[in-house]
PDB file of C-alpha atoms in Angstrom:
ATOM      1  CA  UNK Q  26      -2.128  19.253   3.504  1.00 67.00           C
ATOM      2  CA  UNK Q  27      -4.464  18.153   6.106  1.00 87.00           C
ATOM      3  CA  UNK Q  28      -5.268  14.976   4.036  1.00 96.00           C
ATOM      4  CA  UNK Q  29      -4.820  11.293   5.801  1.00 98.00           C
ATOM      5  CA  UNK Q  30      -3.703   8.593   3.569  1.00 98.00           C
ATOM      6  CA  UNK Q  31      -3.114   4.649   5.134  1.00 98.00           C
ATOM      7  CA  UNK Q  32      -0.839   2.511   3.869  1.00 98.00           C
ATOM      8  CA  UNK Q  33      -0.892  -1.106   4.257  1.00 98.00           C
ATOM      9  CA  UNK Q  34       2.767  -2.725   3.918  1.00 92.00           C
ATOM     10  CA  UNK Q  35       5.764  -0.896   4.307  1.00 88.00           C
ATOM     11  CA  UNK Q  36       7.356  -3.404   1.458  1.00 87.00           C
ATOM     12  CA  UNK Q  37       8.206  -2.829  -1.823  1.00 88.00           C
ATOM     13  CA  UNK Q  38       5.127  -0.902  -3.184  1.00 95.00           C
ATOM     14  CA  UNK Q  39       4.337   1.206   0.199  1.00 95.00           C
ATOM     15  CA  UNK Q  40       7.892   2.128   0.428  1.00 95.00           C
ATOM     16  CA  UNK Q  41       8.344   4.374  -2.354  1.00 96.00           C
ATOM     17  CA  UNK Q  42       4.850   5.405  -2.162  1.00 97.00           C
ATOM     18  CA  UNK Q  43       5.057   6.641   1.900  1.00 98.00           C
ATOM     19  CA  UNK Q  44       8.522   8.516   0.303  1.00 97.00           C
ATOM     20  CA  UNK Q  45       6.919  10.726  -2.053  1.00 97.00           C
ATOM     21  CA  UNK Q  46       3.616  11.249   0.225  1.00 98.00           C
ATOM     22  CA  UNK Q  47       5.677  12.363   2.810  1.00 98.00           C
ATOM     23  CA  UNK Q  48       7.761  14.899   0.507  1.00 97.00           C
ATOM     24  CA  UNK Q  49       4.383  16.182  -0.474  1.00 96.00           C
ATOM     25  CA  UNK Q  50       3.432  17.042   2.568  1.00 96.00           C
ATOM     26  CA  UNK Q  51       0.244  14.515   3.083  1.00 97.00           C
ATOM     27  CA  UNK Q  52      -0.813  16.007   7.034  1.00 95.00           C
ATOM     28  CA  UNK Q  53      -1.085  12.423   8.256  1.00 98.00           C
ATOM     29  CA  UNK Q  54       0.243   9.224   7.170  1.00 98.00           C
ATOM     30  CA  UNK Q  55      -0.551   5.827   8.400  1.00 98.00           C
ATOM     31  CA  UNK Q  56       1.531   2.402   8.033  1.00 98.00           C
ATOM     32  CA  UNK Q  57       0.823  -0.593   9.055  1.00 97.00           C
ATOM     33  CA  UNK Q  58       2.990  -3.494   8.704  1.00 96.00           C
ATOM     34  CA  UNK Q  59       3.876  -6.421  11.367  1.00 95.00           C
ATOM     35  CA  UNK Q  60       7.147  -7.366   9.494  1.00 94.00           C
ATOM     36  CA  UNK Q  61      10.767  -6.484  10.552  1.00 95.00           C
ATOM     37  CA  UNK Q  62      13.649  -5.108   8.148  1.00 94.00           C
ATOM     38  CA  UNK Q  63      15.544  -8.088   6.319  1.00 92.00           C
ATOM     39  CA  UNK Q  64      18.652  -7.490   4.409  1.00 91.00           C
ATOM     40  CA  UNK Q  65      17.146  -9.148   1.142  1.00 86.00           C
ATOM     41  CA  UNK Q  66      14.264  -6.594   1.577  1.00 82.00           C
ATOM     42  CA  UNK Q  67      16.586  -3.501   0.779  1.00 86.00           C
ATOM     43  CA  UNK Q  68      16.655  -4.110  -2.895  1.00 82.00           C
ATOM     44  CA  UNK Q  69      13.596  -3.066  -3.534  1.00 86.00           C
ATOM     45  CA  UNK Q  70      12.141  -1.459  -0.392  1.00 90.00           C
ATOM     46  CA  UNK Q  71      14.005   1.857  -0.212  1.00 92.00           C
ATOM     47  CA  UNK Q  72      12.846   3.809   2.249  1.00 94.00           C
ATOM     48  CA  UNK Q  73      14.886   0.864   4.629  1.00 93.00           C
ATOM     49  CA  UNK Q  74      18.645   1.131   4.874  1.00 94.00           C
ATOM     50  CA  UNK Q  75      21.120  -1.467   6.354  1.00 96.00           C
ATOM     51  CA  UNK Q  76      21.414   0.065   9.604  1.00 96.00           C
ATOM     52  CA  UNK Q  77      17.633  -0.575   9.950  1.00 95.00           C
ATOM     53  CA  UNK Q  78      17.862  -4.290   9.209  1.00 96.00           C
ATOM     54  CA  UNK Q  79      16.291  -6.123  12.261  1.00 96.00           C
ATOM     55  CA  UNK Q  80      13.625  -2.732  12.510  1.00 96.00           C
ATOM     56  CA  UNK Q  81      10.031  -2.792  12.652  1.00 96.00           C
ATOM     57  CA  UNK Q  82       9.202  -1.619   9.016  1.00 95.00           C
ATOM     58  CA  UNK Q  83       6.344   0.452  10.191  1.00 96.00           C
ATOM     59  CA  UNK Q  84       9.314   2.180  12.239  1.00 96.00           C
ATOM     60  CA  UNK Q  85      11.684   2.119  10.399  1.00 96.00           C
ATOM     61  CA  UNK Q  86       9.543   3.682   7.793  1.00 97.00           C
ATOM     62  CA  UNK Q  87       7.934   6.310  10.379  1.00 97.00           C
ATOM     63  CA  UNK Q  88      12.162   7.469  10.989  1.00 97.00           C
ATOM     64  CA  UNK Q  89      12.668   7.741   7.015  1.00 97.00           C
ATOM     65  CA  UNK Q  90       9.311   9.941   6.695  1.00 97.00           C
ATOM     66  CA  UNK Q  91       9.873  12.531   9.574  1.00 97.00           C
ATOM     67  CA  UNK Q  92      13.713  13.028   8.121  1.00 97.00           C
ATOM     68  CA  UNK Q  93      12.224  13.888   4.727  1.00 97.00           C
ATOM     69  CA  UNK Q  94       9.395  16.210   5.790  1.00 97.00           C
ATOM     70  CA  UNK Q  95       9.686  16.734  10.340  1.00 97.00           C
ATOM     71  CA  UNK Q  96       6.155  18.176   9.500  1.00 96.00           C
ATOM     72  CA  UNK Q  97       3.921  15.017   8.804  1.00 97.00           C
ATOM     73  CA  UNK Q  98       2.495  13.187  11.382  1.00 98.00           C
ATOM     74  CA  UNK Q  99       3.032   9.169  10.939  1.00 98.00           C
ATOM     75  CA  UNK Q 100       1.089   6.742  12.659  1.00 98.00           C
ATOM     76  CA  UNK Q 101       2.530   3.133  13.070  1.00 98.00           C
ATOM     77  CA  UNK Q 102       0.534  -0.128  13.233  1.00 97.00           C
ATOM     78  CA  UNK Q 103       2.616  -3.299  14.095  1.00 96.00           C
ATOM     79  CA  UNK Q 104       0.282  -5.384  13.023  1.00 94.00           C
ATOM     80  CA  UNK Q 105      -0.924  -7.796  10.553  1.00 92.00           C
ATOM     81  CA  UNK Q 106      -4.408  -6.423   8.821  1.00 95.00           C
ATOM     82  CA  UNK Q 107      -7.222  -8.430   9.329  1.00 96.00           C
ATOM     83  CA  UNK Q 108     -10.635  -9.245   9.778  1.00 96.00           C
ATOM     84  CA  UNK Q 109     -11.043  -8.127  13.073  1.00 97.00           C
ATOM     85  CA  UNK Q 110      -8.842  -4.732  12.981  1.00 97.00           C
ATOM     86  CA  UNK Q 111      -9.130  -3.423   9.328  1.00 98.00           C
ATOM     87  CA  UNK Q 112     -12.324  -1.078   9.848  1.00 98.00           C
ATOM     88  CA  UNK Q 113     -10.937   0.323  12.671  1.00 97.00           C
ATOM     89  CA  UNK Q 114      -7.512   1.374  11.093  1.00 97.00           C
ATOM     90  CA  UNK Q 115      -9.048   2.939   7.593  1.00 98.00           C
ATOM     91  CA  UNK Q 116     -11.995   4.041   9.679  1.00 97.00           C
ATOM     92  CA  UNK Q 117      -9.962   7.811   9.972  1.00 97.00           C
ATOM     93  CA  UNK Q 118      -7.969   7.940   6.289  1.00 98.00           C
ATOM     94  CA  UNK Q 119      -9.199   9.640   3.748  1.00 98.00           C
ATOM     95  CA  UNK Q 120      -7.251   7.395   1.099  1.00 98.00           C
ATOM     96  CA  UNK Q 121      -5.890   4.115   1.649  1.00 98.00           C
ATOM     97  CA  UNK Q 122      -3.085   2.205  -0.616  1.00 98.00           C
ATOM     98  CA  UNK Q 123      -2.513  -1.217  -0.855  1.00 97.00           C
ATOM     99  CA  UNK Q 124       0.892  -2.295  -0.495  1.00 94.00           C
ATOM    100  CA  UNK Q 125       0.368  -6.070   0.458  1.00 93.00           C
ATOM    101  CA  UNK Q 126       1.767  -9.099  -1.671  1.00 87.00           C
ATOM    102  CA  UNK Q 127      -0.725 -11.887  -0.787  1.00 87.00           C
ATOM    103  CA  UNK Q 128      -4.313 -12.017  -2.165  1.00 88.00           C
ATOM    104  CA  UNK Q 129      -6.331 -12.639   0.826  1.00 91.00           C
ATOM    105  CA  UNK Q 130      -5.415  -9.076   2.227  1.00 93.00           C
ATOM    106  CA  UNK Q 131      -5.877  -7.460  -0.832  1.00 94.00           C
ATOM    107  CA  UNK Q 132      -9.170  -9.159  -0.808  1.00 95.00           C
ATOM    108  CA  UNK Q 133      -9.705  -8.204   2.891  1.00 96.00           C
ATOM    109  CA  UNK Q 134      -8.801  -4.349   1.926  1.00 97.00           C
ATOM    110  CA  UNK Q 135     -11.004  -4.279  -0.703  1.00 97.00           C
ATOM    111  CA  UNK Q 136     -14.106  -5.480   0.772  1.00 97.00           C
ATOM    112  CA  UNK Q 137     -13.561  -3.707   3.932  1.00 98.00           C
ATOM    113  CA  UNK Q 138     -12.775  -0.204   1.565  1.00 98.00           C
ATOM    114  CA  UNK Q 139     -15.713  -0.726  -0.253  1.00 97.00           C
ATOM    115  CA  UNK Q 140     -18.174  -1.291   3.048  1.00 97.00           C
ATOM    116  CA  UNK Q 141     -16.605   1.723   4.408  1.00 98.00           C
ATOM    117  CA  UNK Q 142     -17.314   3.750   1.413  1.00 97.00           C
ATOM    118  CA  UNK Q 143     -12.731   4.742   1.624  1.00 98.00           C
ATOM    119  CA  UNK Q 144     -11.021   5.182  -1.989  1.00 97.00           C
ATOM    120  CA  UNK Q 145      -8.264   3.289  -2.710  1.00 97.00           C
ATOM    121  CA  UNK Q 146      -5.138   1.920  -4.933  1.00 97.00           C
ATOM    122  CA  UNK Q 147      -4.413  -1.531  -5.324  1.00 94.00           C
ATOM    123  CA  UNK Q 148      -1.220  -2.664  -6.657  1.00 94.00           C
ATOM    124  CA  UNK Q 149       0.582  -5.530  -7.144  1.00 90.00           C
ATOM    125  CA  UNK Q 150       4.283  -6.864  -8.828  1.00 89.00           C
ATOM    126  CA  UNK Q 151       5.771 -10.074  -9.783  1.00 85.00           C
ATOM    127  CA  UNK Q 152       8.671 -10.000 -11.802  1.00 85.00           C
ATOM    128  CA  UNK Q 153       9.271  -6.963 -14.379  1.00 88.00           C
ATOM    129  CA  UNK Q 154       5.577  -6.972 -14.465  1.00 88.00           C
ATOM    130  CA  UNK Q 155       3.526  -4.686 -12.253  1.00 90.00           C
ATOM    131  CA  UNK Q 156      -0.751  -3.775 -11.888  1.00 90.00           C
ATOM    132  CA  UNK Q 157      -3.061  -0.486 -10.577  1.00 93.00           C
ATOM    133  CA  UNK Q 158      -6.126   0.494  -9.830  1.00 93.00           C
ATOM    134  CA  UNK Q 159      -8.042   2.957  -8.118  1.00 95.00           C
ATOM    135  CA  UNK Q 160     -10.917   2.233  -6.685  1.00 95.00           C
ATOM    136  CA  UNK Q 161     -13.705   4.864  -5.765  1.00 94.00           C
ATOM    137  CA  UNK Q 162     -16.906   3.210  -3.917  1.00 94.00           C
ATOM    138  CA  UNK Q 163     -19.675   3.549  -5.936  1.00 91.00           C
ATOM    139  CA  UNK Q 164     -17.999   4.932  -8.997  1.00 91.00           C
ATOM    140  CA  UNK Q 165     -15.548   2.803 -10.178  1.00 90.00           C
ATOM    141  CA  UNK Q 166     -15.210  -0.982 -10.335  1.00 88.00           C
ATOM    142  CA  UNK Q 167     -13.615  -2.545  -7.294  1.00 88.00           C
ATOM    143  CA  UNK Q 168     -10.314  -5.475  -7.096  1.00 88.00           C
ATOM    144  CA  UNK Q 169     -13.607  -8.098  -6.570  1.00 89.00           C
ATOM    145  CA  UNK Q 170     -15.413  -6.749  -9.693  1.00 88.00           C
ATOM    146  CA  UNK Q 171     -12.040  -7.649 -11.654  1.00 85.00           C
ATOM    147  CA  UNK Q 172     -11.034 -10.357  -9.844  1.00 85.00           C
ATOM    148  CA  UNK Q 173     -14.161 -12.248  -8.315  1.00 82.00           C
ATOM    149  CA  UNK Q 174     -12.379 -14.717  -6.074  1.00 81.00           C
ATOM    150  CA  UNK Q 175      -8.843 -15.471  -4.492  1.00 78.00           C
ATOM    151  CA  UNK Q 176      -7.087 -17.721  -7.143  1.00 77.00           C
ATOM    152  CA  UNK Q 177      -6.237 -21.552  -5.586  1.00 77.00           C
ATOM    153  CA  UNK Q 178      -3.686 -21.865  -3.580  1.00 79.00           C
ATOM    154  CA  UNK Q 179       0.053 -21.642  -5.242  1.00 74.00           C
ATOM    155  CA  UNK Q 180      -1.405 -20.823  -8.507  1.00 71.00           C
ATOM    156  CA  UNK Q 181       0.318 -17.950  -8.764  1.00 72.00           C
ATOM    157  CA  UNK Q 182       3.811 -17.439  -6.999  1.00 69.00           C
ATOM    158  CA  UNK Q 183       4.322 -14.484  -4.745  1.00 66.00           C
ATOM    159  CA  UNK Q 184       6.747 -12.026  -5.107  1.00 64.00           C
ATOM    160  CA  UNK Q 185       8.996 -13.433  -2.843  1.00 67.00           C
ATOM    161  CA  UNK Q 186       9.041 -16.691  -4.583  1.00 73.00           C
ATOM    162  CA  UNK Q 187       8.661 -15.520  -8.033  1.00 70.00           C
ATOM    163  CA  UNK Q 188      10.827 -12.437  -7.657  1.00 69.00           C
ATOM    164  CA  UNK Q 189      10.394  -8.703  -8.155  1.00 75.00           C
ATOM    165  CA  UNK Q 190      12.317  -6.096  -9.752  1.00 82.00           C
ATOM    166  CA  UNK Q 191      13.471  -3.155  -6.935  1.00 86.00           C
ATOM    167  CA  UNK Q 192      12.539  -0.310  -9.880  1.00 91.00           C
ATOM    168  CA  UNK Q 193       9.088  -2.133 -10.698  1.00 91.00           C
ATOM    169  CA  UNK Q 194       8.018  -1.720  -6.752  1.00 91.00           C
ATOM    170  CA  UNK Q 195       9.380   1.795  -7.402  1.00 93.00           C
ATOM    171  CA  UNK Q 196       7.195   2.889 -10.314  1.00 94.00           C
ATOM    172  CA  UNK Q 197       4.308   1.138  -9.707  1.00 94.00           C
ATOM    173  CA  UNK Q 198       4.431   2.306  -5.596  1.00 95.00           C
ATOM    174  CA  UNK Q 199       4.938   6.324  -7.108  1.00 96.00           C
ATOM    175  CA  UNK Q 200       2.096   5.330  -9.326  1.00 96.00           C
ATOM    176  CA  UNK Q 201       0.014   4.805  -5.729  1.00 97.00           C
ATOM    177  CA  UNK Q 202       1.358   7.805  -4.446  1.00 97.00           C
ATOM    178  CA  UNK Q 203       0.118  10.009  -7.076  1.00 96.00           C
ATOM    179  CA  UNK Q 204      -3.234   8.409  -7.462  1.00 96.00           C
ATOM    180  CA  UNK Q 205      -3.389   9.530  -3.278  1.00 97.00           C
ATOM    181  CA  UNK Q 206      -2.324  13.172  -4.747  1.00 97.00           C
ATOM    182  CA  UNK Q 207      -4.988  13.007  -7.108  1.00 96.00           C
ATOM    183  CA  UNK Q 208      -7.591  11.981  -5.418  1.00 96.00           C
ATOM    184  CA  UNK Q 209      -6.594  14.444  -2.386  1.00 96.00           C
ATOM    185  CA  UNK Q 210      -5.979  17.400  -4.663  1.00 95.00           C
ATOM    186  CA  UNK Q 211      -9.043  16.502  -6.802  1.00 93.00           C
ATOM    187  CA  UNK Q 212      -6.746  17.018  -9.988  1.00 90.00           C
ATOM    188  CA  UNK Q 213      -6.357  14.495 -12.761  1.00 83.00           C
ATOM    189  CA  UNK Q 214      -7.990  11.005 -13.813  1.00 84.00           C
ATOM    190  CA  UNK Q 215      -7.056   7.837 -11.912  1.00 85.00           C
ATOM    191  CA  UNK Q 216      -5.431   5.298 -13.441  1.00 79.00           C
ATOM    192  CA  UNK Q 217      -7.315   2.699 -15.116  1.00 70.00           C
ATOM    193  CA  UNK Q 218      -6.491  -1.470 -14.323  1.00 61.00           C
ATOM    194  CA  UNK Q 219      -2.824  -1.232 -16.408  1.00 59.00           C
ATOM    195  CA  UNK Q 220      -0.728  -4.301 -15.909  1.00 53.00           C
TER     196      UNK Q 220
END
């Protein structure tokens, strides 16, 4: 496929979803992600193994990609997503997933998808409890329609304090993936907000 999907967080959600976009043969791949390999990450961020502990995930994830499928191209971004960089790394994907675990980049991704006009999946886990969306610009409601504003500070734990199940980051990451298959292949519906 000639199709370029960005992912945003090489964690526990763009793991598994980079895994299965690779072994469908997605032409171009993006990750960004500023964040090493830790050893309490491998639980539930399986495309890392313990001889990559200490890695740059967007690496380590690039090396896990090209084994699977030596065909797609993977772009790395060690970097955190923000303000000031964000238009400039979707700017050339045709799909971007959200694989970030704090509410002020998923906040960032959306408005910056949305002002570029890119389609996109947000997702999010806590627990054994997991949420997506897709989001198509001007045809679907956006994470801001649904959620107008970032909740107060340490209202809601993140994952890392709360805790999240390994095979929740699986499904609901394969979920991303195949909303990226859909919307490349022009197949199927996309998901609805499920939580």
């Amino acid at each position: 496929m000639g199709a370029k999907v960005l992912i945003i967080g090489a964690g526990g959600l763009g793991a598994p979803a980079a895994l299965y976009l690779a072994a469908a043969g997605v032409g171009t791949i993006g990750i960004a992600d500023a964040d090493t390999v830790d050893l309490s990450n491998l639980q539930r961020q399986v495309i890392h193994t313990t001889a990559d502990v200490g890695k740059k995930k967007a690496e380590s994830a690039a090396e896990t990609m090209r084994a699977i499928n030596p065909d797609v191209k993977v772009n790395t971004y060690y970097t955190f997503v923000n303000s000031s960089n964000i238009l400039d790394l979707i700017k050339d994907y045709d799909f971007v997933i959200d694989g970030t675990d704090n509410f002020p980049a998923k906040f960032l991704i959306n408005d910056a998808c949305v002002m570029a006009q890119k389609p996109f999946s947000h997702a999010g886990i806590i627990r054994f409890k997991g949420q997506l969306t897709t989001v198509i610009p001007g045809q679907s409601p956006c994470y801001r329609c649904i959620f107008k504003e970032p909740p107060p500070k340490d209202a809601v734990p993140t994952c890392r304090q709360a805790g999240g199940i390994g095979a929740m980051g699986g499904v609901i990451g394969s979920l991303q993936a195949m909303e990226a298959i859909k919307y490349i292949t022009g197949w199927g519906s996309f998901l609805p907000v499920i939580f």
